[in-house]
XYZ file of C-alpha atoms in Angstrom:
145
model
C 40.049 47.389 49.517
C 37.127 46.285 51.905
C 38.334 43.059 52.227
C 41.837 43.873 53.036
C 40.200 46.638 55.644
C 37.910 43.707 57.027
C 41.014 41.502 57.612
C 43.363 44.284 59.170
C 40.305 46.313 61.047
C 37.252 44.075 61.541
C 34.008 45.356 60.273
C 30.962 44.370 62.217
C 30.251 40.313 62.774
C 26.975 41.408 61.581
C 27.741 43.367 58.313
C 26.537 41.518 55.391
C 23.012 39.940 55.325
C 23.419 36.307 55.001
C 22.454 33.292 52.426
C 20.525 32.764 50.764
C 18.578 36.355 51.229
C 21.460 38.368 49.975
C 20.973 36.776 46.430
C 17.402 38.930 46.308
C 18.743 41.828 48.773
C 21.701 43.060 47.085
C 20.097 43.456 43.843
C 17.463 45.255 44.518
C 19.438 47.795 47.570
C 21.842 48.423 44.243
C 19.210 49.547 42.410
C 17.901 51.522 45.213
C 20.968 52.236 46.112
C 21.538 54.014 42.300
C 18.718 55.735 42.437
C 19.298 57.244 46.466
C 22.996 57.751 45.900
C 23.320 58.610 41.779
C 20.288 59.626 39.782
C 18.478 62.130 42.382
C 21.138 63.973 43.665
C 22.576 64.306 39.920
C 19.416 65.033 38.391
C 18.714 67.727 41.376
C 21.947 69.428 40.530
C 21.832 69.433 36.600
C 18.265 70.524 36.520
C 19.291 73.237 39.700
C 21.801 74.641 37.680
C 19.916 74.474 34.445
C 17.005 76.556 36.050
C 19.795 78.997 37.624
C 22.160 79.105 34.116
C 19.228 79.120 31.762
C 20.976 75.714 30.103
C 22.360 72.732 30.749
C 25.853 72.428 32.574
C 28.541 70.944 30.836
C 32.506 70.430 30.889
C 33.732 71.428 33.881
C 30.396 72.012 35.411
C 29.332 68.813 34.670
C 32.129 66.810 36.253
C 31.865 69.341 39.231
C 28.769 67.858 39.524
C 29.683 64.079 38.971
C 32.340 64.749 42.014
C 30.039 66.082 44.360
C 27.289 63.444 43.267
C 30.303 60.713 44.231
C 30.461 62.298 47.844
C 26.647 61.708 48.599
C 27.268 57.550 49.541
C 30.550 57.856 51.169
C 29.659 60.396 53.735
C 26.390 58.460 54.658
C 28.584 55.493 55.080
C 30.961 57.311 57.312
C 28.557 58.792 59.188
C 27.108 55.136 59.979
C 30.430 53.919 61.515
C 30.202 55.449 65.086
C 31.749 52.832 67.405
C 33.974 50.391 68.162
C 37.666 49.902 68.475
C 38.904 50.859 65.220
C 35.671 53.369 64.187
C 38.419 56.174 62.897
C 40.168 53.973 60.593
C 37.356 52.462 59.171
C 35.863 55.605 58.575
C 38.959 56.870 56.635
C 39.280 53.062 54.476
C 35.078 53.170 54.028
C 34.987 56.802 52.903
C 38.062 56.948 50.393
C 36.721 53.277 49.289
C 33.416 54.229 48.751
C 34.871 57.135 47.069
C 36.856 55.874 44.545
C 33.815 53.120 44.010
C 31.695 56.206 42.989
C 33.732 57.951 40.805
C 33.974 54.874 38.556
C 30.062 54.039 39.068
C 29.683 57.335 37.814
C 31.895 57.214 34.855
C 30.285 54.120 33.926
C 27.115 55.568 33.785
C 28.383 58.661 31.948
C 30.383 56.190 29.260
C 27.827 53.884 29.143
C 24.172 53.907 30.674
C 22.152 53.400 34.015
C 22.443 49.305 33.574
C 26.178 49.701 33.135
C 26.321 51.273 36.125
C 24.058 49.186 38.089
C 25.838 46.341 36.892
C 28.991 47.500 38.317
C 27.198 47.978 41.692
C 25.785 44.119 41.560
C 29.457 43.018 40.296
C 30.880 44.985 43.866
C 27.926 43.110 45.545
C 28.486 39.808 44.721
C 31.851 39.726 45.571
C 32.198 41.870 48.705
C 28.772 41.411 50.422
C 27.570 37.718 48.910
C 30.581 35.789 48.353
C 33.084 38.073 50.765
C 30.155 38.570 53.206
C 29.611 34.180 53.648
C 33.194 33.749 53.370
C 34.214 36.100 56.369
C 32.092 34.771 59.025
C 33.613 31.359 59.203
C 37.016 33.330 58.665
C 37.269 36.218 61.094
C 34.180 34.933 63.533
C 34.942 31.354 64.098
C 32.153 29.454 66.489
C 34.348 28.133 69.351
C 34.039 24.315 70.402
């Protein structure tokens, strides 16, 4: 989904951080990333509710919870695209993307573990913002003669 978006609406030339530092930055922003986006805000809402309910939320509570965590990264990520030509449609593609990305971070961590789901983040890293994020610079920004 971001690449198609970056082909049909441009994101900024200067998106992605380049080679060879993304190797060491995306890992560790994931894990930052998992711990800003995914374990506070869930932990701060189970524990919340625990303290309110007198015990732990689960079912419906629980994924309640899960679906608000998974709004936490795309609205800071909207909220960062404020200009340009095509700033309205990207926000729409970035938020639904980054959506739909956290959803199945968080069921990963929910089937699995915290690894699982920082794995998944790295895996989304490596191809959109190390291998997508070289790739796109001699594709969409092309040095002239």
């Amino acid at each position: 989904i971001p690449i198609v978006a970056d082909l049909a609406l441009r994101f900024p030339r200067d998106l992605n951080v380049p080679w060879p530092a993304s190797l060491t930055f995306y890992p560790a922003i994931g894990f930052v990333a998992e711990i800003v986006f995914h374990i506070v805000p869930l932990a701060a809402l189970v524990l919340g509710l625990q303290v309110v309910t007198h015990r732990p939320p689960s079912g419906a509570t629980l994924r309640a919870c899960l679906l608000a965590v998974a709004l936490v990264e795309p609205v800071f990520q909207v909220l960062r695209i404020t200009t340009g030509p095509n700033a309205m449609a990207l926000r729409w593609v970035v938020g639904l993307q980054v959506f739909l990305f956290n959803l199945a971070a968080l069921w990963t961590f929910v089937r699995l573990d915290f690894v699982g789901m920082y794995g998944f983040r790295v895996l989304y890293y490596a191809v959109w913002h190390i291998a997508w994020g070289q790739a796109r610079l001699a594709l969409l920004f092309p040095r002239g003669p």
